[in-house]
Amino acid sequence: MAEVVIVPDAASAGRLVADEIVRLVRANPATVLGLATGSTPLPVYEALPARLAGLDVSRLRGFALDEYVGLDVSHPESYRSVIDREVVEPLGLDPARVRVPSGALDGIEHAGDDYEEAILAAGGIDLQILGIGTDGHIGFNEPGSSFASLTRVKTLTQQTREDNARFFDSVDDVPMHCITQGLGTILRARHLVLLAFGEGKAEAVAGAVEGPVTASLPGSAIQLHPHATVVVDEAAASRLRFADYYRHSYAHKPAWQGL
Ligand code: GLP
């Protein structure tokens, strides 16, 4: 099962995950990161620049999880724009080495296959950062997504469009379709790090970590992964049945294991 780390707040989670990324980059400057958007991973991205200062990041690569379909890349809420603003620019990465699936309508039918090829050509993803939607989605894999799915176009649920309406003028402006790494793509990454903060995520986190493995809660796919880490604050951990065991186990974790 996933290792659950309960931290006091989002900033602590950001530091913990940023430290692990730095450990990877020190060991291998050509590390491949899987990048999530949304508000959850921001503390990680905020903690990274100071920690990476002085390290060679010129060979670092990144692959975003997902993108809206039909939203111009220059739109401030396209995930290309978000990744550039939150990750590429602050870390001084080469934008050409940080890929986001193409949501352009022209060529959308082969954009998923192209993205899969690019991930394989880069040698796969070393550490995949994940958030989780209130309906349990990871990436944009809505309930019902196949555990074998690869990068493809999906239709967003109304719940997800409402959740994401805060980034747009109205819910009607949130695109109907997205292109997302599949659950099968995500499961190929060598280490999954799922973050969640706040009471609103507690049910989805409990389902993903302790519920049945089911396509009805796509985040539960992490239970199939040999190295999955879930980093949550107390509120997001509030519905975890075995929270005491997770605290105990993390307190006695051998230092050599890393995150
Ligand atoms: C978005 C993204 C997901 C993200 C999730 C949660 O729709 N596609 O990758 O994990 O929803 O978002 P937030 O972190 O803002 O709560």
Coordinates of C-alpha atoms and ligand atoms in Angstrom, one line a residue:
M1 CA 0.0 0.0 0.0
A2 CA 1.0 3.6 -0.2
E3 CA 3.1 5.1 2.6
V4 CA 1.1 7.9 4.2
V5 CA 3.0 10.9 5.7
I6 CA 0.9 13.2 7.8
V7 CA 2.4 16.7 8.1
P8 CA 1.3 19.8 10.1
D9 CA 0.6 22.0 7.0
A10 CA 1.0 22.4 3.2
A11 CA 4.3 24.3 3.6
S12 CA 5.9 21.3 5.5
A13 CA 4.7 19.0 2.7
G14 CA 6.2 21.3 0.1
R15 CA 9.6 21.2 1.8
L16 CA 9.5 17.4 2.3
V17 CA 8.8 16.7 -1.4
A18 CA 11.2 19.4 -2.6
D19 CA 13.9 17.8 -0.6
E20 CA 13.3 14.5 -2.2
I21 CA 13.4 16.1 -5.7
V22 CA 16.7 17.7 -4.8
R23 CA 18.0 14.3 -3.7
L24 CA 17.1 12.9 -7.1
V25 CA 18.6 15.8 -9.1
R26 CA 21.8 15.6 -7.1
A27 CA 22.1 11.9 -7.9
N28 CA 21.0 12.3 -11.5
P29 CA 20.8 15.8 -13.2
A30 CA 18.8 14.3 -16.0
T31 CA 15.9 13.4 -13.6
V32 CA 12.5 13.3 -15.2
L33 CA 9.7 14.9 -13.1
G34 CA 6.0 14.4 -13.6
L35 CA 4.3 17.8 -12.9
A36 CA 0.8 18.4 -11.6
T37 CA -1.2 21.6 -11.8
G38 CA -3.9 22.8 -9.5
S39 CA -3.3 24.6 -6.2
T40 CA -2.0 21.5 -4.3
P41 CA 1.5 21.2 -5.7
L42 CA 2.3 24.9 -5.3
P43 CA 4.1 24.5 -2.0
V44 CA 6.5 22.1 -3.6
Y45 CA 7.2 24.5 -6.5
E46 CA 7.6 27.3 -4.0
A47 CA 10.1 25.4 -2.0
L48 CA 12.2 24.2 -4.9
P49 CA 14.1 27.3 -6.3
A50 CA 16.0 28.0 -3.1
R51 CA 16.9 24.3 -2.7
L52 CA 17.9 23.8 -6.4
A53 CA 20.1 26.9 -6.4
G54 CA 23.6 26.0 -7.4
L55 CA 22.6 22.7 -8.9
D56 CA 22.8 22.0 -12.6
V57 CA 19.2 21.9 -13.8
S58 CA 20.0 22.2 -17.5
R59 CA 19.3 18.5 -18.1
L60 CA 16.2 18.3 -15.9
R61 CA 13.1 17.2 -17.8
G62 CA 9.4 17.5 -17.0
F63 CA 6.1 16.1 -18.2
A64 CA 2.8 17.7 -17.1
L65 CA -0.1 15.4 -16.3
D66 CA -2.8 17.1 -18.4
E67 CA -4.1 20.0 -20.4
Y68 CA -7.4 21.5 -21.4
V69 CA -8.5 20.8 -25.0
G70 CA -9.3 23.8 -27.2
L71 CA -7.9 26.4 -24.8
D72 CA -5.3 28.6 -26.4
V73 CA -1.8 27.9 -24.8
S74 CA -1.4 31.6 -24.3
H75 CA -4.5 31.6 -22.0
P76 CA -3.2 32.2 -18.4
E77 CA -5.1 29.1 -17.2
S78 CA -3.9 26.8 -19.9
Y79 CA -1.7 24.2 -18.1
R80 CA 1.2 25.2 -20.4
S81 CA 0.9 28.7 -19.0
V82 CA 0.6 27.5 -15.4
I83 CA 3.6 25.1 -15.7
D84 CA 5.7 27.9 -17.3
R85 CA 4.7 30.4 -14.6
E86 CA 5.0 28.1 -11.6
V87 CA 7.8 25.7 -12.5
V88 CA 9.8 26.6 -15.7
E89 CA 10.5 30.2 -15.0
P90 CA 11.1 30.1 -11.2
L91 CA 13.5 27.1 -11.6
G92 CA 15.2 28.5 -14.7
L93 CA 14.4 25.3 -16.7
D94 CA 14.6 25.0 -20.5
P95 CA 11.0 25.2 -21.6
A96 CA 11.7 22.8 -24.5
R97 CA 12.6 20.1 -21.9
V98 CA 9.3 20.6 -20.0
R99 CA 6.4 19.1 -22.0
V100 CA 2.7 19.5 -21.6
P101 CA 0.2 17.4 -23.6
S102 CA -1.1 19.4 -26.6
G103 CA -4.7 20.4 -26.3
A104 CA -4.7 22.0 -29.7
L105 CA -7.7 20.9 -31.7
D106 CA -5.5 20.5 -34.8
G107 CA -3.9 17.1 -34.3
I108 CA -5.7 16.2 -31.1
E109 CA -6.4 12.7 -32.4
H110 CA -2.7 11.7 -32.2
A111 CA -1.6 14.1 -29.4
G112 CA -2.0 11.3 -26.7
D113 CA 0.2 8.8 -28.7
D114 CA 2.8 11.6 -29.3
Y115 CA 3.0 12.3 -25.6
E116 CA 3.4 8.7 -24.6
E117 CA 6.2 8.4 -27.1
A118 CA 7.9 11.5 -25.7
I119 CA 7.7 10.1 -22.1
L120 CA 9.2 6.7 -23.3
A121 CA 11.9 8.5 -25.2
A122 CA 12.9 10.4 -22.1
G123 CA 13.3 7.1 -20.2
G124 CA 10.1 7.4 -18.2
I125 CA 9.2 9.6 -15.2
D126 CA 11.2 9.3 -12.1
L127 CA 8.9 11.1 -9.6
Q128 CA 5.3 11.9 -10.4
I129 CA 3.7 14.6 -8.3
L130 CA -0.1 14.2 -8.0
G131 CA -3.0 16.1 -6.6
I132 CA -6.5 14.6 -6.2
G133 CA -9.8 16.0 -7.2
T134 CA -12.8 15.9 -4.8
D135 CA -14.3 13.1 -6.9
G136 CA -11.0 11.1 -6.6
H137 CA -9.6 12.0 -10.0
I138 CA -5.8 12.1 -10.6
G139 CA -4.6 14.0 -13.6
F140 CA -7.9 14.4 -15.3
N141 CA -8.8 10.7 -15.0
E142 CA -12.4 11.0 -14.0
P143 CA -14.3 8.1 -12.3
G144 CA -14.6 5.2 -14.7
S145 CA -11.1 5.6 -16.2
S146 CA -9.4 2.4 -17.0
F147 CA -6.3 1.5 -14.9
A148 CA -4.7 0.6 -18.2
S149 CA -5.4 3.9 -19.9
L150 CA -2.7 6.0 -21.6
T151 CA -2.7 9.7 -22.5
R152 CA -6.0 10.5 -24.2
V153 CA -8.9 12.9 -24.5
K154 CA -11.5 12.8 -21.7
T155 CA -14.7 14.7 -20.9
L156 CA -14.6 16.5 -17.6
T157 CA -17.3 15.9 -15.0
Q158 CA -19.5 18.8 -14.1
Q159 CA -18.0 18.6 -10.6
T160 CA -14.5 19.1 -11.9
R161 CA -15.6 22.0 -14.1
E162 CA -17.3 23.6 -11.0
D163 CA -14.2 23.0 -8.9
N164 CA -12.0 24.6 -11.6
A165 CA -14.4 27.5 -12.3
R166 CA -12.4 29.6 -9.8
F167 CA -9.6 29.9 -12.3
F168 CA -12.1 31.2 -15.0
D169 CA -14.7 33.9 -15.2
S170 CA -17.5 31.3 -15.0
V171 CA -18.1 27.6 -15.1
D172 CA -19.1 27.9 -18.7
D173 CA -15.6 29.1 -19.6
V174 CA -14.1 25.9 -18.2
P175 CA -13.4 23.6 -21.2
M176 CA -15.5 20.5 -21.6
H177 CA -12.6 18.3 -22.7
C178 CA -9.1 17.6 -21.5
I179 CA -6.1 15.5 -22.5
T180 CA -4.6 13.6 -19.6
Q181 CA -1.9 11.0 -18.9
G182 CA -3.8 7.8 -18.3
L183 CA -3.8 5.8 -15.0
G184 CA -1.6 3.3 -16.9
T185 CA 0.8 6.2 -17.7
I186 CA 0.9 7.4 -14.2
L187 CA 1.4 3.8 -12.8
R188 CA 4.6 3.6 -15.0
A189 CA 6.3 6.4 -13.1
R190 CA 9.0 5.1 -10.7
H191 CA 7.7 7.0 -7.6
L192 CA 4.2 8.5 -7.1
V193 CA 3.9 11.4 -4.6
L194 CA 0.3 12.3 -4.0
L195 CA -0.4 15.5 -2.0
A196 CA -3.7 16.6 -0.5
F197 CA -4.6 19.4 1.9
G198 CA -7.8 20.4 3.7
E199 CA -11.0 18.7 4.8
G200 CA -12.5 18.9 1.3
K201 CA -10.0 16.2 0.2
A202 CA -10.4 13.9 3.2
E203 CA -13.0 11.6 1.6
A204 CA -11.1 11.3 -1.6
V205 CA -7.8 10.6 0.2
A206 CA -9.5 7.9 2.4
G207 CA -11.0 6.3 -0.7
A208 CA -7.7 6.4 -2.6
V209 CA -5.6 5.0 0.3
E210 CA -7.9 2.6 2.1
G211 CA -10.9 2.1 -0.1
P212 CA -11.4 -0.7 -2.6
V213 CA -9.2 -0.4 -5.7
T214 CA -11.9 0.7 -8.2
A215 CA -12.1 2.7 -11.4
S216 CA -14.9 4.6 -9.6
L217 CA -12.2 6.3 -7.5
P218 CA -9.3 6.7 -9.9
G219 CA -6.9 7.8 -7.1
S220 CA -7.2 4.2 -5.7
A221 CA -4.9 3.2 -8.6
I222 CA -2.0 4.2 -6.4
Q223 CA -2.6 1.1 -4.3
L224 CA -1.3 -0.9 -7.3
H225 CA 2.0 1.0 -7.3
P226 CA 5.1 -0.4 -5.6
H227 CA 6.3 3.0 -4.5
A228 CA 3.6 5.5 -3.7
T229 CA 3.8 8.2 -1.0
V230 CA 0.8 10.2 0.1
V231 CA 1.6 13.5 1.9
V232 CA -1.4 15.0 3.7
D233 CA -2.1 17.6 6.3
E234 CA -4.2 16.6 9.4
A235 CA -7.5 17.8 7.8
A236 CA -7.0 15.7 4.6
A237 CA -5.9 12.8 6.9
S238 CA -9.0 13.1 9.1
R239 CA -10.9 10.2 7.6
L240 CA -8.0 7.7 7.4
R241 CA -8.8 4.7 9.5
F242 CA -5.2 3.8 10.1
A243 CA -3.8 7.3 10.7
D244 CA -2.2 6.3 14.0
Y245 CA -0.3 3.5 12.3
Y246 CA 0.9 5.8 9.5
R247 CA 2.3 8.2 12.1
H248 CA 3.9 5.4 14.0
S249 CA 5.4 3.9 10.9
Y250 CA 6.8 7.2 9.6
A251 CA 8.3 8.1 13.0
H252 CA 10.3 4.8 12.7
K253 CA 11.1 5.0 9.1
P254 CA 14.7 4.0 8.4
A255 CA 16.6 7.2 7.2
W256 CA 18.2 5.3 4.3
Q257 CA 14.8 4.8 2.6
G258 CA 14.4 8.5 1.6
L259 CA 10.8 9.5 0.9
Ligands
GLP1 C1 -7.3 19.5 -11.4 C2 -6.1 18.9 -12.0 C3 -5.5 17.8 -11.2 C4 -5.5 18.3 -9.7 C5 -6.9 18.4 -9.2 C6 -7.0 19.0 -7.8 O1 -8.4 19.5 -12.1 N1 -6.3 18.4 -13.3 O2 -4.2 17.4 -11.6 O3 -4.8 17.4 -8.9 O4 -7.8 19.0 -10.1 O5 -6.8 20.4 -7.9 P1 -6.4 21.3 -6.7 O6 -5.0 20.9 -6.4 O7 -6.4 22.7 -7.1 O8 -7.3 21.0 -5.6

